[in-house]
mmCIF file of C-alpha atoms in Angstrom:
data_model
loop_
_atom_site.group_PDB
_atom_site.id
_atom_site.type_symbol
_atom_site.label_atom_id
_atom_site.label_comp_id
_atom_site.label_asym_id
_atom_site.label_seq_id
_atom_site.Cartn_x
_atom_site.Cartn_y
_atom_site.Cartn_z
ATOM 1 C CA MET A 21 85.077 111.773 79.896
ATOM 2 C CA ASN A 22 87.838 112.573 82.416
ATOM 3 C CA ARG A 23 85.979 110.724 85.183
ATOM 4 C CA VAL A 24 85.618 107.629 83.006
ATOM 5 C CA VAL A 25 89.307 107.741 82.075
ATOM 6 C CA GLU A 26 90.363 108.088 85.727
ATOM 7 C CA PHE A 27 88.073 105.217 86.785
ATOM 8 C CA PHE A 28 89.702 102.766 84.387
ATOM 9 C CA ARG A 29 93.170 104.123 85.164
ATOM 10 C CA LYS A 30 92.938 103.283 88.881
ATOM 11 C CA PRO A 31 94.376 99.733 88.708
ATOM 12 C CA ILE A 32 97.191 100.726 86.339
ATOM 13 C CA PRO A 33 100.574 101.381 88.008
ATOM 14 C CA ARG A 34 102.783 104.218 86.877
ATOM 15 C CA GLU A 35 105.735 101.811 86.599
ATOM 16 C CA HIS A 36 106.287 98.050 86.762
ATOM 17 C CA PHE A 37 109.492 96.303 87.907
ATOM 18 C CA ARG A 38 110.498 92.724 88.649
ATOM 19 C CA ASP A 39 111.197 93.491 92.316
ATOM 20 C CA LEU A 40 112.157 96.349 94.636
ATOM 21 C CA HIS A 41 115.869 95.985 93.771
ATOM 22 C CA PHE A 42 115.217 97.103 90.172
ATOM 23 C CA ILE A 43 113.443 100.352 91.091
ATOM 24 C CA PRO A 44 115.574 103.406 90.122
ATOM 25 C CA TYR A 45 115.514 105.212 93.467
ATOM 26 C CA ASP A 46 117.916 107.899 92.261
ATOM 27 C CA LYS A 47 115.343 108.854 89.625
ATOM 28 C CA LEU A 48 112.603 109.039 92.275
ATOM 29 C CA LYS A 49 114.904 111.273 94.327
ATOM 30 C CA LEU A 50 115.476 113.531 91.329
ATOM 31 C CA TRP A 51 111.741 113.804 90.765
ATOM 32 C CA GLY A 52 111.292 115.154 94.278
ATOM 33 C CA PHE A 53 109.659 112.219 96.065
ATOM 34 C CA GLU A 54 110.219 112.172 99.809
ATOM 35 C CA LEU A 55 108.346 109.127 101.108
ATOM 36 C CA ILE A 56 108.285 105.526 99.866
ATOM 37 C CA ILE A 57 105.652 103.192 101.295
ATOM 38 C CA PHE A 58 105.963 99.444 100.729
ATOM 39 C CA ASP A 59 103.447 96.662 100.989
ATOM 40 C CA TYR A 60 104.879 93.722 102.957
ATOM 41 C CA ASP A 61 103.719 90.227 101.940
ATOM 42 C CA ASN A 62 104.944 89.195 98.481
ATOM 43 C CA THR A 63 106.498 92.654 98.034
ATOM 44 C CA LEU A 64 109.240 92.579 100.670
ATOM 45 C CA ALA A 65 108.974 88.947 101.761
ATOM 46 C CA PRO A 66 107.336 85.747 100.481
ATOM 47 C CA PHE A 67 103.929 85.175 102.073
ATOM 48 C CA GLY A 68 104.399 83.237 105.316
ATOM 49 C CA HIS A 69 108.196 83.594 105.295
ATOM 50 C CA GLU A 70 110.625 86.027 106.926
ATOM 51 C CA ILE A 71 112.225 88.962 105.173
ATOM 52 C CA SER A 72 115.715 88.392 103.709
ATOM 53 C CA ASP A 73 118.889 90.246 104.653
ATOM 54 C CA GLU A 74 119.182 91.414 101.024
ATOM 55 C CA VAL A 75 115.846 93.233 101.264
ATOM 56 C CA ILE A 76 116.833 94.680 104.652
ATOM 57 C CA ASP A 77 120.030 96.035 103.079
ATOM 58 C CA THR A 78 118.073 97.608 100.196
ATOM 59 C CA LEU A 79 115.647 99.291 102.589
ATOM 60 C CA SER A 80 118.572 100.591 104.631
ATOM 61 C CA LYS A 81 120.196 102.060 101.525
ATOM 62 C CA ILE A 82 116.928 103.756 100.532
ATOM 63 C CA MET A 83 116.707 105.376 103.964
ATOM 64 C CA LYS A 84 120.336 106.533 103.726
ATOM 65 C CA MET A 85 119.462 108.242 100.423
ATOM 66 C CA GLY A 86 117.217 110.551 102.425
ATOM 67 C CA PHE A 87 113.860 108.905 101.793
ATOM 68 C CA LYS A 88 111.356 108.404 104.558
ATOM 69 C CA VAL A 89 110.246 104.761 104.412
ATOM 70 C CA ALA A 90 107.199 103.014 105.870
ATOM 71 C CA ILE A 91 105.283 99.742 105.573
ATOM 72 C CA VAL A 92 101.516 99.645 105.035
ATOM 73 C CA THR A 93 100.242 96.068 105.085
ATOM 74 C CA ASN A 94 96.955 94.229 105.361
ATOM 75 C CA ALA A 95 98.753 91.660 107.536
ATOM 76 C CA SER A 96 99.148 91.764 111.316
ATOM 77 C CA TYR A 97 101.718 93.914 113.097
ATOM 78 C CA GLY A 98 103.493 90.802 114.340
ATOM 79 C CA ARG A 99 104.173 89.724 110.760
ATOM 80 C CA THR A 100 106.848 92.461 110.513
ATOM 81 C CA LYS A 101 108.651 91.571 113.764
ATOM 82 C CA VAL A 102 111.944 90.594 112.110
ATOM 83 C CA LEU A 103 111.920 93.685 109.905
ATOM 84 C CA ARG A 104 111.389 95.971 112.894
ATOM 85 C CA SER A 105 114.127 94.262 114.908
ATOM 86 C CA LYS A 106 116.683 94.770 112.119
ATOM 87 C CA LEU A 107 115.492 98.278 111.168
ATOM 88 C CA PRO A 108 114.306 99.844 114.447
ATOM 89 C CA GLY A 109 113.501 103.139 112.745
ATOM 90 C CA MET A 110 110.993 101.564 110.356
ATOM 91 C CA THR A 111 107.373 102.672 110.782
ATOM 92 C CA VAL A 112 104.761 99.954 110.222
ATOM 93 C CA PHE A 113 101.021 100.387 109.724
ATOM 94 C CA ALA A 114 99.246 97.010 109.948
ATOM 95 C CA ARG A 115 95.764 95.694 109.122
ATOM 96 C CA ALA A 116 95.346 98.469 106.582
ATOM 97 C CA LYS A 117 92.370 96.902 104.755
ATOM 98 C CA LYS A 118 93.602 98.120 101.368
ATOM 99 C CA PRO A 119 92.242 99.287 98.949
ATOM 100 C CA GLY A 120 90.582 101.239 101.749
ATOM 101 C CA LEU A 121 92.373 104.532 102.332
ATOM 102 C CA ARG A 122 92.003 105.202 106.064
ATOM 103 C CA VAL A 123 95.306 103.649 107.188
ATOM 104 C CA LEU A 124 97.186 104.707 104.057
ATOM 105 C CA LYS A 125 96.080 108.318 104.603
ATOM 106 C CA LEU A 126 97.210 108.054 108.227
ATOM 107 C CA ALA A 127 100.621 106.777 107.120
ATOM 108 C CA VAL A 128 101.214 109.618 104.673
ATOM 109 C CA ARG A 129 99.862 112.251 107.074
ATOM 110 C CA SER A 130 102.102 111.011 109.910
ATOM 111 C CA PHE A 131 105.162 112.108 107.907
ATOM 112 C CA GLY A 132 103.682 115.524 107.087
ATOM 113 C CA ILE A 133 104.046 114.851 103.357
ATOM 114 C CA GLU A 134 101.560 115.407 100.541
ATOM 115 C CA PRO A 135 100.466 112.207 98.719
ATOM 116 C CA SER A 136 101.889 113.637 95.472
ATOM 117 C CA LYS A 137 105.345 113.450 97.073
ATOM 118 C CA ALA A 138 104.935 109.800 98.050
ATOM 119 C CA VAL A 139 105.494 106.500 96.223
ATOM 120 C CA PHE A 140 103.557 103.311 96.942
ATOM 121 C CA VAL A 141 105.208 99.986 96.017
ATOM 122 C CA GLY A 142 103.189 96.784 96.048
ATOM 123 C CA ASP A 143 102.519 93.492 94.285
ATOM 124 C CA LEU A 144 98.709 93.605 94.031
ATOM 125 C CA PHE A 145 96.996 96.042 91.712
ATOM 126 C CA PHE A 146 93.529 95.357 93.195
ATOM 127 C CA THR A 147 94.715 96.496 96.648
ATOM 128 C CA ASP A 148 98.078 98.306 96.561
ATOM 129 C CA ILE A 149 97.905 100.051 93.183
ATOM 130 C CA ILE A 150 94.255 101.046 93.381
ATOM 131 C CA ALA A 151 94.744 102.426 96.899
ATOM 132 C CA GLY A 152 97.857 104.383 95.916
ATOM 133 C CA ASN A 153 96.237 105.797 92.785
ATOM 134 C CA ARG A 154 93.087 106.757 94.662
ATOM 135 C CA LEU A 155 95.144 108.743 97.141
ATOM 136 C CA GLY A 156 97.170 110.444 94.396
ATOM 137 C CA MET A 157 100.482 108.687 95.009
ATOM 138 C CA TYR A 158 103.015 107.523 92.424
ATOM 139 C CA THR A 159 102.414 103.785 92.180
ATOM 140 C CA ILE A 160 104.929 101.053 91.328
ATOM 141 C CA LEU A 161 103.952 97.427 90.830
ATOM 142 C CA VAL A 162 106.484 94.673 91.552
ATOM 143 C CA GLU A 163 106.036 91.014 90.715
ATOM 144 C CA PRO A 164 105.042 88.837 93.690
ATOM 145 C CA TYR A 165 107.498 86.378 95.187
ATOM 146 C CA PRO A 166 106.986 82.834 93.886
ATOM 147 C CA GLY A 167 104.546 81.002 96.140
ATOM 148 C CA VAL A 168 105.717 78.125 98.333
ATOM 149 C CA GLY A 169 103.444 75.103 98.116
ATOM 150 C CA PHE A 170 100.563 74.352 95.762
ATOM 151 C CA ILE A 171 98.037 76.805 97.196
ATOM 152 C CA LEU A 172 100.392 79.793 97.432
ATOM 153 C CA SER A 173 101.880 79.040 94.005
ATOM 154 C CA THR A 174 98.386 78.935 92.503
ATOM 155 C CA LEU A 175 97.446 82.238 94.140
ATOM 156 C CA THR A 176 100.611 83.864 92.771
ATOM 157 C CA VAL A 177 99.847 82.642 89.253
ATOM 158 C CA LEU A 178 96.242 83.892 89.507
ATOM 159 C CA GLU A 179 97.523 87.245 90.730
ATOM 160 C CA LYS A 180 99.783 87.596 87.687
ATOM 161 C CA LEU A 181 97.088 86.423 85.281
ATOM 162 C CA SER A 182 94.588 88.928 86.661
ATOM 163 C CA TYR A 183 97.093 91.729 86.178
ATOM 164 C CA TYR A 184 97.809 90.732 82.581
ATOM 165 C CA ALA A 185 94.074 90.450 81.934
ATOM 166 C CA VAL A 186 93.667 94.089 82.940
ATOM 167 C CA PHE A 187 96.904 95.305 81.363
ATOM 168 C CA TYR A 188 96.326 93.766 77.941
ATOM 169 C CA THR A 189 92.694 94.892 77.640
ATOM 170 C CA PHE A 190 91.927 98.494 78.559
ATOM 171 C CA GLY A 191 95.140 98.829 80.564
ATOM 172 C CA TRP A 192 97.476 99.045 77.584
ATOM 173 C CA ILE A 193 95.849 102.332 76.533
ATOM 174 C CA PHE A 194 96.869 103.967 79.811
ATOM 175 C CA ARG A 195 100.311 102.368 79.705
ATOM 176 C CA ILE A 196 100.893 103.957 76.297
ATOM 177 C CA GLY A 197 99.599 107.223 77.722
ATOM 178 C CA ASP A 198 102.197 107.070 80.501
ATOM 179 C CA LEU A 199 104.984 106.137 78.094
ATOM 180 C CA ILE A 200 104.397 109.206 75.935
ATOM 181 C CA SER A 201 103.912 111.582 78.863
ATOM 182 C CA PRO A 202 106.873 113.904 79.493
ATOM 183 C CA ASN A 203 107.872 115.253 82.870
ATOM 184 C CA GLU A 204 107.708 118.789 81.503
ATOM 185 C CA TRP A 205 106.074 120.608 78.594
ATOM 186 C CA GLU A 206 107.935 123.695 77.365
ATOM 187 C CA LYS A 207 107.547 126.017 74.388
ATOM 188 C CA ASP A 208 111.158 125.657 73.244
ATOM 189 C CA ILE A 209 114.654 124.785 74.427
ATOM 190 C CA PHE A 210 115.217 128.360 75.650
ATOM 191 C CA LYS A 211 112.454 128.100 78.289
ATOM 192 C CA ILE A 212 114.158 125.264 80.156
ATOM 193 C CA ASN A 213 115.922 126.110 83.416
ATOM 194 C CA TYR A 214 119.161 124.191 82.888
ATOM 195 C CA HIS A 215 120.861 125.623 85.980
ATOM 196 C CA ARG A 216 118.092 124.216 88.167
ATOM 197 C CA MET A 217 118.342 120.809 86.509
ATOM 198 C CA VAL A 218 122.123 120.655 86.923
ATOM 199 C CA SER A 219 121.738 121.622 90.576
ATOM 200 C CA ARG A 220 119.318 118.700 91.000
ATOM 201 C CA GLY A 221 121.865 116.223 89.659
ATOM 202 C CA ILE A 222 121.430 116.145 85.874
ATOM 203 C CA LYS A 223 124.846 115.387 84.332
ATOM 204 C CA LEU A 224 123.844 114.562 80.753
ATOM 205 C CA PHE A 225 121.425 116.370 78.422
ATOM 206 C CA VAL A 226 120.325 114.424 75.346
ATOM 207 C CA PHE A 227 118.738 116.588 72.641
ATOM 208 C CA ASP A 228 116.827 115.693 69.523
ATOM 209 C CA MET A 229 117.914 117.727 66.493
ATOM 210 C CA ASP A 230 115.286 118.302 63.788
ATOM 211 C CA ASN A 231 112.653 120.833 64.873
ATOM 212 C CA THR A 232 114.069 120.803 68.409
ATOM 213 C CA ILE A 233 117.374 122.624 67.886
ATOM 214 C CA ALA A 234 117.182 123.425 64.174
ATOM 215 C CA ARG A 235 114.580 123.331 61.416
ATOM 216 C CA TRP A 236 114.190 120.104 59.496
ATOM 217 C CA LYS A 237 116.672 119.900 56.576
ATOM 218 C CA SER A 238 118.419 123.070 57.745
ATOM 219 C CA SER A 239 122.112 123.310 56.915
ATOM 220 C CA SER A 240 122.964 125.319 60.044
ATOM 221 C CA VAL A 241 121.947 126.098 63.620
ATOM 222 C CA ASP A 242 120.943 129.614 64.589
ATOM 223 C CA THR A 243 123.307 131.612 66.792
ATOM 224 C CA ARG A 244 121.061 131.609 69.833
ATOM 225 C CA ALA A 245 120.705 127.797 69.910
ATOM 226 C CA LEU A 246 124.425 127.371 69.280
ATOM 227 C CA LYS A 247 125.248 129.662 72.201
ATOM 228 C CA LEU A 248 122.863 127.769 74.487
ATOM 229 C CA LEU A 249 124.495 124.418 73.707
ATOM 230 C CA GLU A 250 128.004 125.826 74.118
ATOM 231 C CA ASN A 251 127.165 127.295 77.532
ATOM 232 C CA LEU A 252 125.359 124.124 78.633
ATOM 233 C CA SER A 253 128.320 121.942 77.642
ATOM 234 C CA LYS A 254 130.423 123.884 80.172
ATOM 235 C CA MET A 255 128.079 122.766 82.977
ATOM 236 C CA SER A 256 127.349 119.192 81.911
ATOM 237 C CA SER A 257 127.693 116.701 79.079
ATOM 238 C CA VAL A 258 125.582 117.296 75.957
ATOM 239 C CA VAL A 259 124.757 114.779 73.244
ATOM 240 C CA ILE A 260 122.587 115.082 70.138
ATOM 241 C CA LEU A 261 120.622 111.878 69.479
ATOM 242 C CA SER A 262 118.922 112.143 66.079
ATOM 243 C CA ASN A 263 116.953 109.741 63.919
ATOM 244 C CA GLY A 264 118.108 111.641 60.851
ATOM 245 C CA SER A 265 121.336 112.811 59.292
ATOM 246 C CA SER A 266 120.541 116.395 58.343
ATOM 247 C CA PRO A 267 123.320 118.876 57.345
ATOM 248 C CA SER A 268 122.762 120.810 60.580
ATOM 249 C CA LEU A 269 124.284 117.899 62.509
ATOM 250 C CA LYS A 270 127.638 118.325 60.769
ATOM 251 C CA PHE A 271 127.437 122.092 61.274
ATOM 252 C CA LEU A 272 126.818 121.638 65.013
ATOM 253 C CA GLU A 273 129.566 119.049 65.374
ATOM 254 C CA ASP A 274 132.091 121.413 63.774
ATOM 255 C CA LYS A 275 131.000 124.574 65.564
ATOM 256 C CA ALA A 276 130.192 123.365 69.093
ATOM 257 C CA LYS A 277 132.301 120.190 69.276
ATOM 258 C CA ILE A 278 129.288 118.296 70.658
ATOM 259 C CA GLU A 279 128.938 114.548 70.226
ATOM 260 C CA ILE A 280 126.439 113.607 67.522
ATOM 261 C CA VAL A 281 124.682 110.250 67.289
ATOM 262 C CA LYS A 282 122.936 109.817 63.926
ATOM 263 C CA ASN A 283 120.314 107.288 62.835
ATOM 264 C CA ALA A 284 119.372 106.573 66.450
ATOM 265 C CA HIS A 285 116.166 104.699 65.517
ATOM 266 C CA LYS A 286 114.212 106.214 68.401
ATOM 267 C CA PRO A 287 112.124 105.024 70.213
ATOM 268 C CA LEU A 288 114.435 101.988 70.262
ATOM 269 C CA THR A 289 116.617 102.352 73.339
ATOM 270 C CA THR A 290 119.834 100.724 72.074
ATOM 271 C CA LYS A 291 121.787 103.878 71.272
ATOM 272 C CA MET A 292 120.413 105.762 74.262
ATOM 273 C CA VAL A 293 121.720 103.019 76.558
ATOM 274 C CA LYS A 294 125.114 103.098 74.809
ATOM 275 C CA VAL A 295 125.345 106.858 75.364
ATOM 276 C CA MET A 296 124.539 106.427 79.065
ATOM 277 C CA LYS A 297 127.199 103.746 79.449
ATOM 278 C CA LYS A 298 129.767 105.892 77.666
ATOM 279 C CA TYR A 299 129.154 108.844 79.992
ATOM 280 C CA ARG A 300 128.741 106.594 83.043
ATOM 281 C CA VAL A 301 125.500 108.148 84.215
ATOM 282 C CA SER A 302 122.519 106.643 86.007
ATOM 283 C CA LYS A 303 118.864 107.086 85.079
ATOM 284 C CA GLY A 304 118.507 109.893 87.599
ATOM 285 C CA GLN A 305 121.280 111.908 85.949
ATOM 286 C CA VAL A 306 119.921 112.190 82.395
ATOM 287 C CA ALA A 307 117.388 114.537 80.794
ATOM 288 C CA VAL A 308 116.011 114.074 77.277
ATOM 289 C CA ILE A 309 114.679 117.042 75.296
ATOM 290 C CA GLY A 310 112.731 116.671 72.055
ATOM 291 C CA ASP A 311 109.693 117.713 70.041
ATOM 292 C CA GLN A 312 108.039 114.322 69.417
ATOM 293 C CA LEU A 313 106.065 112.178 71.839
ATOM 294 C CA PHE A 314 106.434 108.918 69.923
ATOM 295 C CA THR A 315 110.198 109.130 69.475
ATOM 296 C CA ASP A 316 111.961 111.454 71.934
ATOM 297 C CA ILE A 317 109.622 111.168 74.911
ATOM 298 C CA LEU A 318 108.886 107.489 74.334
ATOM 299 C CA VAL A 319 112.563 106.512 74.208
ATOM 300 C CA ALA A 320 113.170 108.505 77.408
ATOM 301 C CA ASN A 321 110.353 106.766 79.257
ATOM 302 C CA LEU A 322 111.289 103.320 77.969
ATOM 303 C CA THR A 323 114.783 103.939 79.324
ATOM 304 C CA GLY A 324 113.450 105.447 82.567
ATOM 305 C CA LEU A 325 114.790 108.979 82.054
ATOM 306 C CA TYR A 326 113.563 112.500 82.764
ATOM 307 C CA SER A 327 111.963 114.019 79.666
ATOM 308 C CA ILE A 328 110.972 117.463 78.389
ATOM 309 C CA LYS A 329 108.673 117.952 75.402
ATOM 310 C CA VAL A 330 109.112 121.166 73.394
ATOM 311 C CA ASP A 331 106.994 122.503 70.548
ATOM 312 C CA PRO A 332 108.368 121.842 67.056
ATOM 313 C CA ILE A 333 110.213 124.815 65.575
ATOM 314 C CA SER A 334 108.478 124.470 62.222
ATOM 315 C CA LYS A 335 105.525 122.666 60.632
ATOM 316 C CA ASP A 336 107.776 121.677 57.760
ATOM 317 C CA GLU A 337 108.348 117.960 58.402
ATOM 318 C CA MET A 338 108.601 114.648 56.578
ATOM 319 C CA TRP A 339 105.315 112.871 55.812
ATOM 320 C CA PHE A 340 105.815 110.178 58.453
ATOM 321 C CA THR A 341 106.347 112.770 61.171
ATOM 322 C CA LYS A 342 103.097 114.469 60.173
ATOM 323 C CA ILE A 343 101.269 111.190 60.721
ATOM 324 C CA LEU A 344 102.823 110.948 64.181
ATOM 325 C CA ARG A 345 101.615 114.486 64.910
ATOM 326 C CA LEU A 346 98.050 113.376 64.195
ATOM 327 C CA LEU A 347 98.509 110.412 66.530
ATOM 328 C CA GLU A 348 99.859 112.763 69.200
ATOM 329 C CA LYS A 349 96.616 114.746 69.077
ATOM 330 C CA MET A 350 94.556 111.564 69.374
ATOM 331 C CA VAL A 351 96.384 110.201 72.420
ATOM 332 C CA ARG A 352 96.943 113.505 74.204
ATOM 333 C CA PRO A 353 93.828 112.983 76.425
ATOM 334 C CA PHE A 354 95.472 109.804 77.744
ATOM 335 C CA THR A 355 98.733 111.479 78.766
ATOM 336 C CA LYS A 356 99.167 112.094 82.468
ATOM 337 C CA GLU A 357 100.952 114.662 84.567
ATOM 338 C CA LYS A 358 104.286 113.374 85.831
ATOM 339 C CA PRO A 359 106.532 114.528 88.662
ATOM 340 C CA SER A 360 108.560 117.555 87.616
ATOM 341 C CA ILE A 361 111.666 119.235 88.978
ATOM 342 C CA ARG A 362 110.411 122.673 88.066
ATOM 343 C CA ALA A 363 111.211 125.623 90.311
ATOM 344 C CA ASP A 364 107.778 125.281 91.925
ATOM 345 C CA GLU A 365 108.028 121.941 93.692
ATOM 346 C CA ASN A 366 104.254 121.762 94.191
ATOM 347 C CA GLU A 367 103.544 122.096 90.472
ATOM 348 C CA TRP A 368 102.817 118.393 90.008
ATOM 349 C CA GLN A 369 99.591 117.335 91.635
ATOM 350 C CA SER A 370 98.378 113.840 90.835
ATOM 351 C CA THR A 371 94.622 113.433 90.649
ATOM 352 C CA GLY A 372 93.305 111.388 93.529
ATOM 353 C CA ASN A 373 89.976 110.956 95.253
#
């Protein structure tokens, strides 16, 4: 079963953005990635045209963030002449014959980095994404540049249509699996290493309430959980984002002076985005902790945030939540390991072959 699942998962990217400028590089840095490899044609520059100064500036900023950056392209070495003249430190691997892995393996190995610590960004899922997934990299699909002329425009449209054909058939199953996959699984909120997360740049912790911090319908929060939140609020900002309006929320607001956001309608991202804007934090500076995959973890992933799934405190829940628990069990085989900022940096190992 696992082999079948992995076979059909190969052309599915881990994330999908309009272009390289929309990729949250600070989040990738938080997750511990060290190397970013880009495809060239239609990823960094329109096919047959030179790379823009805007893209050069973005690549320069990525390198200044501490990432190692390389190009792996099926095109000729001469195709990247302008790029290399403006960024002399850029390493280029040409005629890669993707989705073959020989050149891509060479590129990753040349930096002395494990594939699980590398990101591959490209516009073609039949070459770039499949190759990256096969090697065990974190894959990001960007939309191709609009083609110039009838032939190139037609090829671009066909490329997009082929992706949607895959994505909206068997692909959507794996996309849902990724969207409900947390970065970490923990037993409860007390097992999380908050000091480590703060040291890695987390400035805002967003907690669910019911069955994460307190029992459903409880009128109070136990002393241990209250102490944890009080201590954490001295290191960073803490917000409770709850779909409900249980009495424990008022208790916590009075006792710990922590901001409470009720009726959040998770997994809708509206209130999560408002909280981020209020605290002026980026995607790489927020961690979401909750007990439900289809609300807490899903809203985190839809917003592009780090997420931690904890076990529910109690089995006493509303009827709708119990239905979601059954769905969680059904889709659990489709969840996938994600990069984690645990103490053991080698803990995440993507499956590749």
